[in-house]
Short mmCIF file of C-alpha atoms in Angstrom, two decimals:
data_model
loop_
_atom_site.label_atom_id
_atom_site.label_comp_id
_atom_site.label_asym_id
_atom_site.label_seq_id
_atom_site.Cartn_x
_atom_site.Cartn_y
_atom_site.Cartn_z
CA MET A 135 0.00 0.00 0.00
CA VAL A 136 1.43 3.34 -1.07
CA ILE A 137 0.55 6.04 1.43
CA ASP A 138 -0.18 9.45 0.00
CA PHE A 139 0.57 12.15 2.56
CA LYS A 140 -2.16 14.58 1.48
CA GLN A 141 -4.84 11.98 0.92
CA ASP A 142 -4.19 9.43 3.66
CA ILE A 143 -2.88 11.63 6.48
CA LEU A 144 -3.68 15.29 5.97
CA SER A 145 -7.12 15.25 4.34
CA PRO A 146 -9.17 14.29 7.47
CA VAL A 147 -7.91 17.47 9.19
CA ALA A 148 -7.28 19.71 6.18
CA THR A 149 -9.60 22.52 7.37
CA ASP A 150 -8.15 22.40 10.91
CA PHE A 151 -4.68 22.49 9.37
CA ALA A 152 -5.45 25.64 7.37
CA ALA A 153 -6.79 27.35 10.52
CA MET A 154 -3.69 26.26 12.44
CA ASP A 155 -1.38 27.64 9.75
CA HIS A 156 -3.11 30.99 10.04
CA LEU A 157 -2.66 30.92 13.84
CA ILE A 158 1.09 30.30 13.49
CA ASN A 159 1.46 33.43 11.38
CA GLU A 160 -0.52 35.41 13.94
CA GLY A 161 1.52 33.89 16.75
CA ILE A 162 4.89 35.01 15.41
CA SER A 163 3.91 38.65 15.10
CA SER A 164 6.24 40.89 17.07
CA LYS A 165 6.89 44.58 17.64
CA VAL A 166 10.47 43.92 16.57
CA GLY A 167 10.80 43.60 12.80
CA LEU A 168 13.86 41.33 12.88
CA VAL A 169 12.13 38.87 15.22
CA MET A 170 9.30 38.57 12.70
CA SER A 171 11.59 38.23 9.68
CA VAL A 172 13.64 35.46 11.27
CA SER A 173 10.59 33.65 12.69
CA LYS A 174 8.88 33.80 9.33
CA HIS A 175 11.98 32.52 7.54
CA VAL A 176 12.17 29.52 9.85
CA VAL A 177 8.44 28.77 9.97
CA ASP A 178 8.18 28.97 6.17
CA ALA A 179 11.07 26.54 5.79
CA GLY A 180 9.00 24.03 7.80
CA GLY A 181 8.61 20.52 6.49
CA LYS A 182 5.40 18.53 6.52
CA ARG A 183 4.27 19.93 9.90
CA MET A 184 3.97 16.39 11.20
CA ARG A 185 3.73 17.34 14.88
CA PRO A 186 0.76 19.71 14.55
CA ILE A 187 -0.98 17.29 12.17
CA MET A 188 -0.51 14.57 14.76
CA CYS A 189 -2.02 16.87 17.40
CA LEU A 190 -5.07 17.63 15.22
CA LEU A 191 -5.59 13.97 14.31
CA ALA A 192 -5.26 12.92 17.96
CA ALA A 193 -7.84 15.52 19.04
CA ARG A 194 -10.29 14.34 16.38
CA ALA A 195 -9.57 10.70 17.25
CA CYS A 196 -10.53 11.56 20.86
CA GLY A 197 -13.90 12.76 19.57
CA VAL A 198 -13.35 16.53 19.73
CA ALA A 199 -15.97 18.36 17.69
CA ASN A 200 -15.09 22.01 18.40
CA MET A 201 -11.47 22.13 17.30
CA GLN A 202 -10.67 25.75 18.12
CA GLN A 203 -8.45 24.97 21.14
CA ALA A 204 -6.83 22.00 19.41
CA GLN A 205 -5.92 24.25 16.46
CA HIS A 206 -4.26 26.65 18.91
CA LEU A 207 -2.40 23.79 20.54
CA ALA A 208 -1.20 22.50 17.16
CA ALA A 209 0.13 25.99 16.29
CA ILE A 210 1.94 26.12 19.65
CA ILE A 211 3.50 22.70 18.97
CA GLU A 212 4.83 23.86 15.61
CA MET A 213 6.27 27.05 17.13
CA LEU A 214 8.03 25.05 19.84
CA HIS A 215 9.37 22.66 17.22
CA THR A 216 10.62 25.59 15.15
CA ALA A 217 12.39 27.05 18.19
CA THR A 218 14.20 23.78 18.86
CA LEU A 219 15.31 23.60 15.20
CA VAL A 220 16.71 27.13 15.29
CA HIS A 221 18.71 26.31 18.42
CA ASP A 222 19.81 22.92 17.01
CA ASP A 223 21.19 24.55 13.88
CA VAL A 224 23.27 26.92 15.99
CA VAL A 225 24.57 24.08 18.18
CA ASP A 226 25.37 21.91 15.13
CA GLU A 227 26.74 24.87 13.16
CA SER A 228 24.46 23.78 10.30
CA ASN A 229 24.09 26.04 7.30
CA LEU A 230 21.40 23.99 5.52
CA ARG A 231 18.07 22.63 6.67
CA ARG A 232 15.74 20.91 4.19
CA GLY A 233 17.91 22.34 1.43
CA ARG A 234 17.45 25.94 2.58
CA PRO A 235 19.90 28.23 4.41
CA THR A 236 19.37 28.12 8.19
CA ALA A 237 18.62 31.22 10.29
CA ASN A 238 22.13 31.24 11.73
CA ALA A 239 23.60 31.09 8.21
CA THR A 240 21.27 33.81 6.89
CA TRP A 241 21.66 36.16 9.87
CA ASN A 242 24.04 35.04 12.63
CA ASN A 243 24.17 32.86 15.75
CA GLN A 244 23.18 35.63 18.16
CA THR A 245 20.04 36.48 16.20
CA ALA A 246 19.09 32.82 15.78
CA VAL A 247 19.49 32.00 19.49
CA LEU A 248 17.47 35.02 20.59
CA VAL A 249 14.67 34.39 18.09
CA GLY A 250 14.59 30.76 19.23
CA ASP A 251 14.15 32.09 22.79
CA PHE A 252 11.34 34.35 21.59
CA LEU A 253 9.52 31.42 19.93
CA ILE A 254 9.69 29.30 23.11
CA ALA A 255 8.46 32.21 25.23
CA ARG A 256 5.71 32.98 22.72
CA SER A 257 4.59 29.32 22.72
CA PHE A 258 4.08 29.44 26.47
CA ASP A 259 2.40 32.83 26.24
CA LEU A 260 -0.17 31.27 23.88
CA LEU A 261 -0.38 28.08 25.95
CA VAL A 262 -1.53 30.07 28.99
CA ASP A 263 -4.52 31.28 26.93
CA LEU A 264 -5.78 27.69 26.76
CA ASN A 265 -6.26 27.96 30.52
CA ASN A 266 -5.48 24.34 31.31
CA MET A 267 -3.11 23.73 34.21
CA THR A 268 -2.54 20.03 33.41
CA LEU A 269 -1.58 20.93 29.86
CA LEU A 270 0.70 23.73 31.01
CA LYS A 271 2.46 21.39 33.45
CA ASP A 272 2.89 18.68 30.78
CA PHE A 273 4.42 21.19 28.37
CA SER A 274 6.66 22.78 30.98
CA SER A 275 8.20 19.50 32.09
CA GLY A 276 8.26 18.22 28.50
CA THR A 277 10.17 21.27 27.28
CA CYS A 278 12.73 20.74 30.07
CA GLU A 279 13.18 17.14 28.91
CA ILE A 280 13.66 18.27 25.31
CA ALA A 281 16.48 20.59 26.42
CA GLU A 282 17.97 17.79 28.55
CA GLY A 283 17.93 15.46 25.52
CA GLU A 284 19.93 18.00 23.53
CA VAL A 285 22.45 18.37 26.36
CA LEU A 286 22.73 14.56 26.65
CA GLN A 287 23.47 14.45 22.93
CA LEU A 288 26.16 17.07 23.38
CA GLN A 289 27.68 15.03 26.21
CA ALA A 290 27.72 11.89 24.06
CA GLN A 291 29.52 13.64 21.20
CA HIS A 292 32.89 12.02 20.44
CA GLN A 293 32.13 9.21 22.94
CA PRO A 294 32.54 5.84 21.16
CA ASP A 295 31.40 3.99 24.31
CA THR A 296 27.86 5.41 24.06
CA THR A 297 25.36 2.55 24.42
CA GLU A 298 22.04 1.98 22.68
CA THR A 299 20.33 2.71 26.03
CA THR A 300 21.92 6.17 26.17
CA TYR A 301 21.07 6.72 22.51
CA LEU A 302 17.40 5.94 23.25
CA LYS A 303 17.43 8.41 26.15
CA ILE A 304 18.86 11.08 23.84
CA ILE A 305 16.32 10.54 21.08
CA HIS A 306 13.42 10.36 23.53
CA GLY A 307 14.33 13.87 24.65
CA LYS A 308 15.33 15.45 21.40
CA THR A 309 12.71 13.87 19.11
CA SER A 310 10.02 11.73 20.72
CA ARG A 311 9.07 14.05 23.59
CA LEU A 312 7.59 16.74 21.36
CA PHE A 313 5.54 14.14 19.47
CA GLU A 314 4.27 12.96 22.86
CA LEU A 315 3.29 16.50 23.84
CA ALA A 316 1.38 16.81 20.55
CA THR A 317 -0.77 13.71 21.08
CA GLU A 318 -1.06 13.60 24.86
CA GLY A 319 -1.76 17.34 24.84
CA ALA A 320 -4.69 16.71 22.49
CA ALA A 321 -6.10 14.07 24.88
CA ILE A 322 -5.72 16.44 27.85
CA LEU A 323 -7.57 19.19 25.97
CA ALA A 324 -10.25 16.72 24.90
CA GLY A 325 -10.76 15.65 28.51
CA THR A 326 -10.37 11.99 27.47
CA GLU A 327 -8.12 10.85 30.32
CA GLN A 328 -8.35 7.21 29.15
CA TYR A 329 -6.55 8.03 25.87
CA ARG A 330 -3.70 10.07 27.33
CA GLU A 331 -1.37 7.15 27.97
CA PRO A 332 -2.09 5.23 24.70
CA LEU A 333 -1.59 8.40 22.64
CA ARG A 334 1.62 9.24 24.50
CA ARG A 335 2.92 5.71 23.90
CA PHE A 336 2.01 5.91 20.21
CA ALA A 337 3.93 9.17 19.81
CA GLY A 338 6.92 8.01 21.86
CA HIS A 339 7.42 4.89 19.76
CA PHE A 340 6.70 6.82 16.57
CA GLY A 341 9.34 9.41 17.50
CA ASN A 342 11.91 6.71 18.22
CA ALA A 343 11.23 5.02 14.87
CA PHE A 344 11.33 8.38 13.10
CA GLN A 345 14.75 9.28 14.54
CA ILE A 346 16.25 5.83 13.93
CA ILE A 347 15.10 6.08 10.29
CA ASP A 348 16.64 9.55 10.04
CA ASP A 349 19.92 8.16 11.34
CA ILE A 350 19.82 5.29 8.84
CA LEU A 351 19.22 7.74 5.98
CA ASP A 352 22.42 9.57 6.95
CA TYR A 353 24.23 6.47 5.61
CA THR A 354 22.02 5.52 2.67
CA SER A 355 20.56 8.71 1.25
CA ASP A 356 21.91 11.66 -0.69
CA ALA A 357 21.95 15.35 0.24
CA GLU A 358 19.07 16.13 -2.15
CA THR A 359 16.67 13.67 -0.50
CA LEU A 360 17.83 14.35 3.02
CA GLY A 361 17.92 18.14 2.79
CA LYS A 362 21.12 18.12 4.82
CA ASN A 363 24.65 17.02 4.14
CA ILE A 364 25.44 13.32 4.17
CA GLY A 365 27.81 12.39 6.95
CA ASP A 366 26.78 15.39 9.09
CA ASP A 367 26.32 13.19 12.15
CA LEU A 368 29.71 11.60 11.68
CA MET A 369 31.27 14.99 11.05
CA GLU A 370 30.07 16.06 14.50
CA GLY A 371 31.15 12.80 16.14
CA LYS A 372 27.56 11.90 17.05
CA PRO A 373 27.27 8.22 18.01
CA THR A 374 23.96 7.42 16.31
CA LEU A 375 22.46 3.91 16.24
CA PRO A 376 24.07 2.86 12.91
CA LEU A 377 27.50 3.62 14.39
CA ILE A 378 26.73 2.15 17.82
CA SER A 379 25.53 -1.10 16.27
CA ALA A 380 28.41 -1.15 13.76
CA LEU A 381 30.79 -1.04 16.74
CA VAL A 382 28.99 -3.99 18.32
CA ARG A 383 29.10 -5.92 15.05
CA SER A 384 32.67 -5.26 13.90
CA THR A 385 36.14 -6.28 15.01
CA GLY A 386 39.75 -5.49 14.27
CA GLU A 387 40.55 -2.61 11.95
CA ASP A 388 36.87 -1.93 11.12
CA HIS A 389 36.02 -1.57 14.81
CA ALA A 390 39.04 0.68 15.40
CA MET A 391 38.14 2.87 12.40
CA VAL A 392 34.56 3.48 13.61
CA ARG A 393 35.76 4.22 17.17
CA ARG A 394 38.34 6.66 15.84
CA SER A 395 35.81 8.39 13.61
CA ILE A 396 33.39 8.97 16.50
CA ALA A 397 36.20 10.14 18.78
CA THR A 398 37.68 12.62 16.31
CA GLY A 399 34.66 13.56 14.18
CA GLY A 400 35.33 14.87 10.68
CA ILE A 401 34.66 13.07 7.40
CA ASP A 402 38.16 12.08 6.31
CA HIS A 403 37.15 8.42 6.45
CA LEU A 404 33.49 8.89 5.54
CA THR A 405 33.55 6.42 2.63
CA GLN A 406 35.23 3.70 4.70
CA VAL A 407 32.88 4.22 7.64
CA ILE A 408 29.80 4.05 5.38
CA GLU A 409 31.19 0.80 3.94
CA ILE A 410 31.74 -0.67 7.44
CA VAL A 411 28.22 0.35 8.52
CA HIS A 412 26.81 -1.44 5.46
CA ARG A 413 29.11 -4.45 5.72
CA SER A 414 28.56 -5.06 9.45
CA GLY A 415 24.80 -5.62 9.11
CA SER A 416 24.27 -2.58 11.32
CA LEU A 417 21.66 -1.06 8.98
CA ASP A 418 19.60 -4.26 8.97
CA TYR A 419 19.58 -4.15 12.75
CA CYS A 420 18.56 -0.47 12.75
CA GLN A 421 15.74 -1.17 10.27
CA GLN A 422 14.54 -3.99 12.49
CA ARG A 423 14.51 -1.61 15.50
CA ALA A 424 12.59 1.00 13.48
CA GLN A 425 10.06 -1.68 12.53
CA GLN A 426 9.67 -2.76 16.19
CA GLU A 427 9.09 0.83 17.31
CA THR A 428 6.54 1.36 14.50
CA ASP A 429 4.70 -1.85 15.45
CA ALA A 430 4.58 -0.71 19.09
CA ALA A 431 3.27 2.70 18.00
CA VAL A 432 0.46 1.18 15.93
CA ALA A 433 -0.42 -1.31 18.70
CA ALA A 434 -0.82 1.54 21.21
CA LEU A 435 -3.61 3.07 19.11
CA GLN A 436 -5.81 -0.04 19.18
CA VAL A 437 -7.71 1.13 22.29
CA LEU A 438 -8.95 4.25 20.47
CA PRO A 439 -12.26 3.97 18.63
CA ASP A 440 -11.87 3.10 14.95
CA SER A 441 -12.06 6.28 12.85
CA ALA A 442 -10.52 7.96 9.81
CA TYR A 443 -8.40 9.95 12.26
CA ARG A 444 -6.98 6.91 14.02
CA GLN A 445 -6.25 5.37 10.60
CA ALA A 446 -4.47 8.55 9.50
CA LEU A 447 -2.21 8.33 12.60
CA ILE A 448 -1.41 4.72 11.68
CA ASN A 449 -0.73 5.81 8.08
CA LEU A 450 1.67 8.47 9.37
CA ALA A 451 3.68 5.85 11.26
CA LEU A 452 3.77 3.56 8.21
CA MET A 453 4.74 6.39 5.88
CA ALA A 454 7.69 7.32 8.10
CA LEU A 455 8.90 3.71 7.92
CA HIS A 456 8.47 3.58 4.14
CA ARG A 457 11.09 6.32 3.74
CA LEU A 458 13.52 3.40 3.97
CA GLN A 459 12.28 1.74 0.79
#
């Protein structure tokens, strides 16, 4: 089954999505012209807006009829996501994201960091308007965990002894947590306490699968498809799952080469490392892990009533996995 993003994922919430898009543009208005220009640049460079779509689908799957608050929440999610991307690009010294120049490359690091701060603050400013203490608490602690995930990743840089357990902690913070906020937040708003945990589990496993797939693509894709430079993770000495499992699965000179590459960073041995990752069976293992996480995500949704919205969430998880084909 070929999943069409517009038809099989977006269409059930297309009108909510349009309203949400409008709210984002309202949300980033500022008295300071530069803040608006930078925010607009980053928001417009956005990808598929998966997180807000997930939020809207989750709200509908919980039976929400009046979607006004859920549309606001989805806009807040996207603004938070945008803020984390702006800060990530500064930390990673990236000059390209999805094939477009990053904010730090277009302006400078100082501007990018401060506008990222503005977007986080603005998200919480808008969140308060939803007047839901449980939601506010979930987002406050979740945002802390996202920052902690990024710091954990920084700590693991150039550390060849990083384990898969540590890697999972890192990706839960930096990727999965925001997906969880999107879906669990929708259940909190909907007042459907019984769906909070299943929706959070769905998003957590989805986020893990999504990040593992991203890390696989760093070794199998090309810059055009990926929208970033191949070997970026290796360049920064990030021990992602393909490298961690290649270390487990290799010996002798291969093992030493991968260890050295993580420890020093840089792409002098990029071709050899890519070959070792392929040769060691590491990618097969990573694909298997992505499949397991996707299966767990889909299984978590089974307690929700059957609907076009639940199916669209399942389609989203399957589409993410199909990027590997």
